[in-house]
PDB file of C-alpha atoms in Angstrom:
ATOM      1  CA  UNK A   1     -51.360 -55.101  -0.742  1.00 65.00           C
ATOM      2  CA  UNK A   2     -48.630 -53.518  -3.125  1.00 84.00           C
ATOM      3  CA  UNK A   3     -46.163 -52.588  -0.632  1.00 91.00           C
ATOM      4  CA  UNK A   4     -42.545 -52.212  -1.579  1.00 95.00           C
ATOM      5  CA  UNK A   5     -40.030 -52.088   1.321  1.00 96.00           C
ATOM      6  CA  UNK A   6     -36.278 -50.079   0.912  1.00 97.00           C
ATOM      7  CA  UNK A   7     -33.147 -51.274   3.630  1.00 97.00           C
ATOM      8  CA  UNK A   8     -31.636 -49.507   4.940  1.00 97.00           C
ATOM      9  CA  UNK A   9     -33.512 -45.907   5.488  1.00 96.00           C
ATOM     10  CA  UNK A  10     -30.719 -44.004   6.580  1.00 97.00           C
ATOM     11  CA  UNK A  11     -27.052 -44.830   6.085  1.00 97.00           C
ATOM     12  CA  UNK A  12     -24.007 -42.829   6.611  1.00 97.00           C
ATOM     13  CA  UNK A  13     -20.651 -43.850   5.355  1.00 95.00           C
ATOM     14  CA  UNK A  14     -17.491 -42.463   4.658  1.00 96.00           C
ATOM     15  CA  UNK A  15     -16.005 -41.176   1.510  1.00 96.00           C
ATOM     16  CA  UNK A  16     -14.611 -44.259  -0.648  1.00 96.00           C
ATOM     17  CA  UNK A  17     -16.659 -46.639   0.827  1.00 96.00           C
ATOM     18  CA  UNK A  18     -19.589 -48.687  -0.809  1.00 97.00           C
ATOM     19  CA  UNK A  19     -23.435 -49.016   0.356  1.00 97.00           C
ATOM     20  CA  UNK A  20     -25.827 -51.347  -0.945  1.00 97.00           C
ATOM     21  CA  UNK A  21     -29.528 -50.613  -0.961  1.00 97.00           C
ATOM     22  CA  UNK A  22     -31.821 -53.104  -1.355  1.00 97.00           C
ATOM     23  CA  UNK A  23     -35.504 -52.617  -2.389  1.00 96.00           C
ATOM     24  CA  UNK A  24     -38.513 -56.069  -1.868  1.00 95.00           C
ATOM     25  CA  UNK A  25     -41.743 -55.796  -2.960  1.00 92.00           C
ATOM     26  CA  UNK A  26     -43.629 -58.100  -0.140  1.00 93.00           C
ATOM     27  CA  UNK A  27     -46.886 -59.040  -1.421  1.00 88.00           C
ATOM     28  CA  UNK A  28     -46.346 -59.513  -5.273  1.00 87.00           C
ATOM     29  CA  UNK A  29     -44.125 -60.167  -7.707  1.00 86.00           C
ATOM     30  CA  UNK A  30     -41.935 -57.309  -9.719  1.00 86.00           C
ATOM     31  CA  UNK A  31     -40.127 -58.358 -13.001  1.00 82.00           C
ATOM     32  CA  UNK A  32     -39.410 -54.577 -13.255  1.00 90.00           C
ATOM     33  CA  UNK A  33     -38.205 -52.294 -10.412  1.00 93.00           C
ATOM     34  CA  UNK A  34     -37.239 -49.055 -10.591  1.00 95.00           C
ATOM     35  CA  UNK A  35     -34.583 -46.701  -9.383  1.00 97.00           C
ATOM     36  CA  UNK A  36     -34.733 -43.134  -8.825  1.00 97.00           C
ATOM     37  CA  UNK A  37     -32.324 -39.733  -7.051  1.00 96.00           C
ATOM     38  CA  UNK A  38     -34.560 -37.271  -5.526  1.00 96.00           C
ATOM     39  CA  UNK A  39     -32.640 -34.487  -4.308  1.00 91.00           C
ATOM     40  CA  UNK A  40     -34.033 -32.163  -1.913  1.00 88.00           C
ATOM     41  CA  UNK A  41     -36.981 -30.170  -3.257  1.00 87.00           C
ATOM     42  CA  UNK A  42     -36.624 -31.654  -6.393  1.00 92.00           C
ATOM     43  CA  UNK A  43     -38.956 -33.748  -8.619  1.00 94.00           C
ATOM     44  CA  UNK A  44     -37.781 -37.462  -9.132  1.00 94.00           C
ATOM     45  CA  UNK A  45     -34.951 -38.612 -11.395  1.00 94.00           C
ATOM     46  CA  UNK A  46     -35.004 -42.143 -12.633  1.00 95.00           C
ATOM     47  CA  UNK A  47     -31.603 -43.398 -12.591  1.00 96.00           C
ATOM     48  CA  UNK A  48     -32.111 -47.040 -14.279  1.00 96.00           C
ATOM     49  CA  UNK A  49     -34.450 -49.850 -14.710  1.00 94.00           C
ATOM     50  CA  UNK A  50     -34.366 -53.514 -13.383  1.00 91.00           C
ATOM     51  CA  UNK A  51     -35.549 -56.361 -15.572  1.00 86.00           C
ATOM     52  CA  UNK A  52     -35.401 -59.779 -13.285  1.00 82.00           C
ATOM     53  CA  UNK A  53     -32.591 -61.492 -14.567  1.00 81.00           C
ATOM     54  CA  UNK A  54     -31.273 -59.114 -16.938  1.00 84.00           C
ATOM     55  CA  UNK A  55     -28.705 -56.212 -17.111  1.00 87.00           C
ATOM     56  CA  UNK A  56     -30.574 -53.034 -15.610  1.00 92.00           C
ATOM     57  CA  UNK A  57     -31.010 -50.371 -17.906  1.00 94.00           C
ATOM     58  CA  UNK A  58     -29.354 -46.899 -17.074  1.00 96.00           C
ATOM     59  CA  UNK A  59     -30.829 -43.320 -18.168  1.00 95.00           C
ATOM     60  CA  UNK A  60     -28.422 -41.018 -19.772  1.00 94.00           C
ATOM     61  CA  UNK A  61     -25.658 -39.400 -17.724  1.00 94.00           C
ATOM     62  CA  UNK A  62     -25.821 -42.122 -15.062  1.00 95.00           C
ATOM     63  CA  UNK A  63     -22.602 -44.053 -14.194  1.00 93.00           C
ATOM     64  CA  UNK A  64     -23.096 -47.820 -14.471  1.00 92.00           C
ATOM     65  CA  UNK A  65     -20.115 -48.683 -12.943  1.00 94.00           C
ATOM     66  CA  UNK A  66     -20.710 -46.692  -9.958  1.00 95.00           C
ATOM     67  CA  UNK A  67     -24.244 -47.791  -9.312  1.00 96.00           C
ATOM     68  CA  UNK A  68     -24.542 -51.070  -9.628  1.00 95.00           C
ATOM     69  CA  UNK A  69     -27.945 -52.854 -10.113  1.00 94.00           C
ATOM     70  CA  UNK A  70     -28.830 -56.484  -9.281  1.00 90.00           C
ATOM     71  CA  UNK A  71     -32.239 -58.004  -9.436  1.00 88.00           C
ATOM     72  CA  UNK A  72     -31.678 -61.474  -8.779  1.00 82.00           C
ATOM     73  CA  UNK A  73     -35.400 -62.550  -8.335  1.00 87.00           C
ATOM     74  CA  UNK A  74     -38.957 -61.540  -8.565  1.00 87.00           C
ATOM     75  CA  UNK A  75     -38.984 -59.452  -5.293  1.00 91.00           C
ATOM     76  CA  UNK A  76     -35.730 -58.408  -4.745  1.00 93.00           C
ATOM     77  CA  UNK A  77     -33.262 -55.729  -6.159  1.00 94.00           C
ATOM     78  CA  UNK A  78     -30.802 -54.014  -4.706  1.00 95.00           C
ATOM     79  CA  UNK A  79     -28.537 -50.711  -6.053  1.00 97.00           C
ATOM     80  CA  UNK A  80     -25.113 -50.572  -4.501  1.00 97.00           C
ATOM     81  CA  UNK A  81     -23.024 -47.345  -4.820  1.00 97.00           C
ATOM     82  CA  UNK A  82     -19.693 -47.852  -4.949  1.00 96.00           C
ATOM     83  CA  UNK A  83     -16.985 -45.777  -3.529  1.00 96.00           C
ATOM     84  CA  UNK A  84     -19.483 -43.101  -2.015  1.00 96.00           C
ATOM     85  CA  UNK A  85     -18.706 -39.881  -2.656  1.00 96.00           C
ATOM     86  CA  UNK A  86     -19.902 -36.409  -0.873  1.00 96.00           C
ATOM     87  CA  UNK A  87     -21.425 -35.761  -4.200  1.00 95.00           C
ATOM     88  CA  UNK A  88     -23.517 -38.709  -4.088  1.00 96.00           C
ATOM     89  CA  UNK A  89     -25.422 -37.812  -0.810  1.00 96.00           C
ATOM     90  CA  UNK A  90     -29.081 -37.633  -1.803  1.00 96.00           C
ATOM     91  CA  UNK A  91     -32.543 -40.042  -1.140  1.00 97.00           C
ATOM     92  CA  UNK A  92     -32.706 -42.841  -3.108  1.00 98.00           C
ATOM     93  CA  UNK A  93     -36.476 -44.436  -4.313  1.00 97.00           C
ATOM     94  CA  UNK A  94     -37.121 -47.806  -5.965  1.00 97.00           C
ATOM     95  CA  UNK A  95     -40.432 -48.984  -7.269  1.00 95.00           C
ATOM     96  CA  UNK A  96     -41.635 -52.030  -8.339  1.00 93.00           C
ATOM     97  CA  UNK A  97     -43.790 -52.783 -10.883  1.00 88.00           C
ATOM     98  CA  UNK A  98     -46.984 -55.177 -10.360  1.00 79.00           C
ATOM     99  CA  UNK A  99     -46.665 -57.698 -12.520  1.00 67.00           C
ATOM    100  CA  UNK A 100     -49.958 -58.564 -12.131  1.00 71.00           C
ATOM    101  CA  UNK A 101     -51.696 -55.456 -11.653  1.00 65.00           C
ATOM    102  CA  UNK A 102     -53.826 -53.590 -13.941  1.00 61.00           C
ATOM    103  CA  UNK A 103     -52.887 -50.023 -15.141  1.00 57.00           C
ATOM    104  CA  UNK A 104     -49.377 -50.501 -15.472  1.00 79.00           C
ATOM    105  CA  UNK A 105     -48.981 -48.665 -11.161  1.00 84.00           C
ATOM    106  CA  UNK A 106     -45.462 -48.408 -10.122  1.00 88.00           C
ATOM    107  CA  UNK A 107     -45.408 -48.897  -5.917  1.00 91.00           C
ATOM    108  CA  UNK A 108     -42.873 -46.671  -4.499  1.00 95.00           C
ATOM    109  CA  UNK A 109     -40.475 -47.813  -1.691  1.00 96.00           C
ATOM    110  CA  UNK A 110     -40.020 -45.756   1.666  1.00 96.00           C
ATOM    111  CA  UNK A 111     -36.872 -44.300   0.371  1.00 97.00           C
ATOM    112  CA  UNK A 112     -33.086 -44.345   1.682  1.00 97.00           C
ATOM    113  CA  UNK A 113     -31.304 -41.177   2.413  1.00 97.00           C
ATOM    114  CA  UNK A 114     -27.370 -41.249   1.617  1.00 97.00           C
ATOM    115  CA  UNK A 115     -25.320 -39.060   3.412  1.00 97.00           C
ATOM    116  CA  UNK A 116     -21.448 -39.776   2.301  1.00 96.00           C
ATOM    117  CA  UNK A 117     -18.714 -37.620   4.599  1.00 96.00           C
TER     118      UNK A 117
ATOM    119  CA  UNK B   1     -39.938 -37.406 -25.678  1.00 79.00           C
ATOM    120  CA  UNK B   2     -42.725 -36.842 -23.307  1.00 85.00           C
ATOM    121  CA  UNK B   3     -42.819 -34.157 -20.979  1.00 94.00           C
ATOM    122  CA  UNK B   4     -45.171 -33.214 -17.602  1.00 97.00           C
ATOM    123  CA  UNK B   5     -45.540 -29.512 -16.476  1.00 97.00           C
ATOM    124  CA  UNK B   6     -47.316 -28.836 -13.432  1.00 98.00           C
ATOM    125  CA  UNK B   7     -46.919 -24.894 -13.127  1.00 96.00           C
ATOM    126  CA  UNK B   8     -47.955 -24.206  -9.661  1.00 97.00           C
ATOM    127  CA  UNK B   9     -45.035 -24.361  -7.565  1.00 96.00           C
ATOM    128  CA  UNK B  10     -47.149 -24.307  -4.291  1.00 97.00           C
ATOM    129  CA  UNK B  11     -50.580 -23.789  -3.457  1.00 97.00           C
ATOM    130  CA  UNK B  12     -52.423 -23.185  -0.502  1.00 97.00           C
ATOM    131  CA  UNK B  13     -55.830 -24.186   0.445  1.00 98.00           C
ATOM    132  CA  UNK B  14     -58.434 -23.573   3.917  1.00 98.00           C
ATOM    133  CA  UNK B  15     -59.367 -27.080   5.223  1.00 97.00           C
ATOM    134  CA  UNK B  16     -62.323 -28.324   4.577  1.00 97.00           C
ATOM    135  CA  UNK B  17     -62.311 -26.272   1.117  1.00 98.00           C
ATOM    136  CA  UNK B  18     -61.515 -27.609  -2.638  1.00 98.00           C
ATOM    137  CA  UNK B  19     -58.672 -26.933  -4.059  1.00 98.00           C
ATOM    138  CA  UNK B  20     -57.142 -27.526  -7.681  1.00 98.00           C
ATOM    139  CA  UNK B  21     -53.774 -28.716  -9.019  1.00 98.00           C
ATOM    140  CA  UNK B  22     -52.669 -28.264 -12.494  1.00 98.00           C
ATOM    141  CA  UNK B  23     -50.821 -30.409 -14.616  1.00 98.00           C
ATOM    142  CA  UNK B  24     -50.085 -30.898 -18.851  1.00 98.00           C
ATOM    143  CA  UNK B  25     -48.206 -33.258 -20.672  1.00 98.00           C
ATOM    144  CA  UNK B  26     -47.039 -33.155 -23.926  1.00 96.00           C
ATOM    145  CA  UNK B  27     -46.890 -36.622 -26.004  1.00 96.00           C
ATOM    146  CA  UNK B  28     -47.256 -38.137 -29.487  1.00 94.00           C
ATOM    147  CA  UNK B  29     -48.592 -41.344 -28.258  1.00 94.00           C
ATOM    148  CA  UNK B  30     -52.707 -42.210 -28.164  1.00 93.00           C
ATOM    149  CA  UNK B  31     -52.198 -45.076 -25.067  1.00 92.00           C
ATOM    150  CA  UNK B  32     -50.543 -44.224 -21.725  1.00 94.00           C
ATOM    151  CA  UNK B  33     -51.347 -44.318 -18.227  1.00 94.00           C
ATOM    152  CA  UNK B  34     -51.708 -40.522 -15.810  1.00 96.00           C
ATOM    153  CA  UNK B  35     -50.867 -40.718 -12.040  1.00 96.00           C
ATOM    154  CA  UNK B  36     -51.145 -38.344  -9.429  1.00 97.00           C
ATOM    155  CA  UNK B  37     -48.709 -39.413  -6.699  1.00 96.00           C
ATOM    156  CA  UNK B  38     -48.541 -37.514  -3.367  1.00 97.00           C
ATOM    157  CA  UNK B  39     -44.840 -37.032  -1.032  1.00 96.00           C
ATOM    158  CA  UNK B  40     -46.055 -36.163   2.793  1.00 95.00           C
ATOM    159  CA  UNK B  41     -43.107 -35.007   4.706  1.00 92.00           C
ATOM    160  CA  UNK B  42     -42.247 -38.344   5.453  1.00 92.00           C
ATOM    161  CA  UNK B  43     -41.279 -38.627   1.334  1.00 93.00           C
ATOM    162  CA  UNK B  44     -42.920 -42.229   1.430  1.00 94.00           C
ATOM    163  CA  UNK B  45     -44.673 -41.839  -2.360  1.00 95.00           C
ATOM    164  CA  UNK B  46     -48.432 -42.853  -1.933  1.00 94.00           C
ATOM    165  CA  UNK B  47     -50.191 -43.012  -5.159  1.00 93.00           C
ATOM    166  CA  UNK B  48     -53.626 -41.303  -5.695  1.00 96.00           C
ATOM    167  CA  UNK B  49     -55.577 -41.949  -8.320  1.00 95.00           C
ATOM    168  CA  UNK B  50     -54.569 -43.407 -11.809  1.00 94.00           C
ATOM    169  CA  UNK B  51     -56.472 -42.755 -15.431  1.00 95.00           C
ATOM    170  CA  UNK B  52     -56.134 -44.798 -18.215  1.00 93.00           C
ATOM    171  CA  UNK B  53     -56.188 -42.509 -21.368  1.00 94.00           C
ATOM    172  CA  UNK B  54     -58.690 -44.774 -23.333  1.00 92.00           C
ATOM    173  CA  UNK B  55     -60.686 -44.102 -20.898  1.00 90.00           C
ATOM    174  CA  UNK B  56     -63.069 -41.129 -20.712  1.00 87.00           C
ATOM    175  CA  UNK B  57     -64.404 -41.494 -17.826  1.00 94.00           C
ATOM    176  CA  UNK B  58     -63.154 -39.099 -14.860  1.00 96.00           C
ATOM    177  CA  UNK B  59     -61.313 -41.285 -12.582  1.00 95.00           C
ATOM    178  CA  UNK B  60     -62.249 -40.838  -8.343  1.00 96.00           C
ATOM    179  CA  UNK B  61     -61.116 -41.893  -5.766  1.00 94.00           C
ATOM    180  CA  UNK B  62     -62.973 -40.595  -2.438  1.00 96.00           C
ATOM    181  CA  UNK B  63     -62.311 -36.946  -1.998  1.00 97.00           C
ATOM    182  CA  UNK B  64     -59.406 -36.969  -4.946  1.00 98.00           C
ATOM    183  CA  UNK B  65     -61.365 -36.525  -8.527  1.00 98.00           C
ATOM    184  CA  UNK B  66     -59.325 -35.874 -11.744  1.00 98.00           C
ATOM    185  CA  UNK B  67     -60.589 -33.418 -15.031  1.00 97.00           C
ATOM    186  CA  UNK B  68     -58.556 -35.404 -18.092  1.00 97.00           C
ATOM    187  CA  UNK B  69     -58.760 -33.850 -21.053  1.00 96.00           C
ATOM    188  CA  UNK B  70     -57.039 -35.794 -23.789  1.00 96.00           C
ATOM    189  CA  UNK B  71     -57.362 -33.476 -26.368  1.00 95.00           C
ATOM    190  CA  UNK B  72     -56.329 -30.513 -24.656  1.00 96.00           C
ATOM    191  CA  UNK B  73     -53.452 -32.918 -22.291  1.00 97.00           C
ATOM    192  CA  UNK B  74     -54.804 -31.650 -19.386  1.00 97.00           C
ATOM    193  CA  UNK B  75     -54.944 -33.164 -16.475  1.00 98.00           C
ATOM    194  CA  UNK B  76     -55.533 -32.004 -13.104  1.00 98.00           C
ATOM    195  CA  UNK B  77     -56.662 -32.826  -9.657  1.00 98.00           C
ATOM    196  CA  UNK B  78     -59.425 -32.117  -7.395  1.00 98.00           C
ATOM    197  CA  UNK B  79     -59.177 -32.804  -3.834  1.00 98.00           C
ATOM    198  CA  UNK B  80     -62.638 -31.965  -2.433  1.00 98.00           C
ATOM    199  CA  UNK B  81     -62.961 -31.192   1.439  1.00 98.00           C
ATOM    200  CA  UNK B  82     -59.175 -30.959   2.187  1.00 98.00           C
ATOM    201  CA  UNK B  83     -57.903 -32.407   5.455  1.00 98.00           C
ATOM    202  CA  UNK B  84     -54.837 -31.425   7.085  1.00 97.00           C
ATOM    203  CA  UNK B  85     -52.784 -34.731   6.000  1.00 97.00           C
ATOM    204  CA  UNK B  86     -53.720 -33.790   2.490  1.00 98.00           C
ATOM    205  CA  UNK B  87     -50.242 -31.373   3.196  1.00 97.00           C
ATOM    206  CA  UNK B  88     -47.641 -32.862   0.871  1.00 97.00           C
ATOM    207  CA  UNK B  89     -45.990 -32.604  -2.370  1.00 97.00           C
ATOM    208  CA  UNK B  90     -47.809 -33.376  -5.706  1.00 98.00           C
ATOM    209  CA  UNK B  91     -46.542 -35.068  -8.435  1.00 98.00           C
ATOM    210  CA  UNK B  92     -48.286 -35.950 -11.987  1.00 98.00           C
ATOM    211  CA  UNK B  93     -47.016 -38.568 -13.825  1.00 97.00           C
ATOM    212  CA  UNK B  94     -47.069 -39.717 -17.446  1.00 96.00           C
ATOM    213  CA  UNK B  95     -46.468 -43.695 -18.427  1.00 93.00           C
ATOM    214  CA  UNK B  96     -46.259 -44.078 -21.796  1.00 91.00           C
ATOM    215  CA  UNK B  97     -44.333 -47.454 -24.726  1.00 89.00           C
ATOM    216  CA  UNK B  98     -41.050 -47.236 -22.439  1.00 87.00           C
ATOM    217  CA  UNK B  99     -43.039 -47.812 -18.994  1.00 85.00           C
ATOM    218  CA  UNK B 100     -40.891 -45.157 -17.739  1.00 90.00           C
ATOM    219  CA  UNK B 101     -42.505 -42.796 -15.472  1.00 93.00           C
ATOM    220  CA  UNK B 102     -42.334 -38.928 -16.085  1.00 94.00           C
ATOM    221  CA  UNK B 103     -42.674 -37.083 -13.516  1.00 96.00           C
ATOM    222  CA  UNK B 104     -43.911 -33.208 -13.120  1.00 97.00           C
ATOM    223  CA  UNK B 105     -41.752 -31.097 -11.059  1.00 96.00           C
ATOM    224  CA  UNK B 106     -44.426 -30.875  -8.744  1.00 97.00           C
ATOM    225  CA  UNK B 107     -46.779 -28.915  -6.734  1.00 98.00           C
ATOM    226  CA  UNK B 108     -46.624 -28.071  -2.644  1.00 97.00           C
ATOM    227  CA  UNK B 109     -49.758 -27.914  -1.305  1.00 98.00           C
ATOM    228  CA  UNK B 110     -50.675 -26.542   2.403  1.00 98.00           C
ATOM    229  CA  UNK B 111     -53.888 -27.189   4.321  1.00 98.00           C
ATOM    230  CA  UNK B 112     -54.762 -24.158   6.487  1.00 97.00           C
ATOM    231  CA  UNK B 113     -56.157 -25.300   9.678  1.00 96.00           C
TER     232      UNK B 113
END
């Protein structure tokens, strides 16, 4: 149980362009996922929180307008960055919370690595 | 605000040995949650073992044990008879009110065959 699945893994695009991310949790329901930068040897950086049928909430420094957060139902959110720069290469983590889970566990997604040329 | 330290960059460890990883937190708050999530090379976050901080009882799971000290914010982990596939990256983790996690900036651990 408790798995949370990330499409794509790996995605290259050019400079300008947008990707969108999406993140499912498969076997339960999330009214809260997560969204976090790791860069490489780094610890993890959240980026924002998902509330199911709300506006996400970003953390400090972190450009709404360029990622843009959906999470249109109870196992589904997706990030998409829009017009991908070289700067925003790095591997992208969601997590969803267990809504009904005990001790408040965050499941972590497979990851997506960005590359932008 | 809450911070996590873990101060051992890496650590290194004979298989089939114990080994220790470190990690403190700093927080006002008397109710919050303590992870221990582990990043193989594959960077797929697994999580290890959890401890509620009401709790005073040592949370294990299998060969993974954890020493929580609430006074003291202490709170590391024990991985008892390592195994190669224990190699990976370490992270603690605080939850606190904002259900944010914090994460340490972690600890690399290698199993010696």
């Amino acid at each position: 149980g408790a798995v949370v699945s990330q499409h794509p893994s790996r995605v290259i695009c050019k400079s300008g362009t947008s990707v969108k991310i999406e993140c499912r949790s498969l076997d339960f329901q999330a009214t809260t996922m997560f969204w976090y930068r790791q860069f490489p040897k780094q610890s993890l950086m959240l980026m924002a929180t998902s509330n199911e049928g709300s506006k996400a909430t970003y953390e400090q420094g972190v450009e709404k307008d360029k990622f843009l957060i959906n999470h249109a139902s109870l196992t589904l959110s997706t990030l998409t960055v829009t017009s991908a720069h070289p700067e925003d290469s790095s591997f992208y983590i969601c997590s969803a919370r267990d809504r009904e889970g005990a001790g408040e566990t965050q499941y972590f997604g497979p990851g997506t690595r960005l590359l932008v040329l | 605000a809450q911070t996590v330290t873990q101060s051992q960059p890496e650590m290194s460890v004979q298989e089939a040995e114990t080994v220790t990883l470190s990690c403190t937190y700093d927080t006002s708050e008397n109710n919050y949650y303590l992870f221990w999530y582990k990043q193989p090379p594959s960077r797929q976050m697994i999580l290890v073992i959890r401890q509620e901080a009401y709790k005073q009882q040592n949370a294990t799971e299998n060969r993974f044990s954890v020493n929580f000290q609430k006074a003291a914010k202490s709170f590391s982990l024990k991985i008892s008879d390592s195994q190669l596939g224990d190699t990976a990256m370490y992270f603690c983790a605080f939850l606190g009110s904002s259900y944010k996690l914090i994460f340490g900036s972690g600890t690399r651990l290698l199993v010696r065959p």
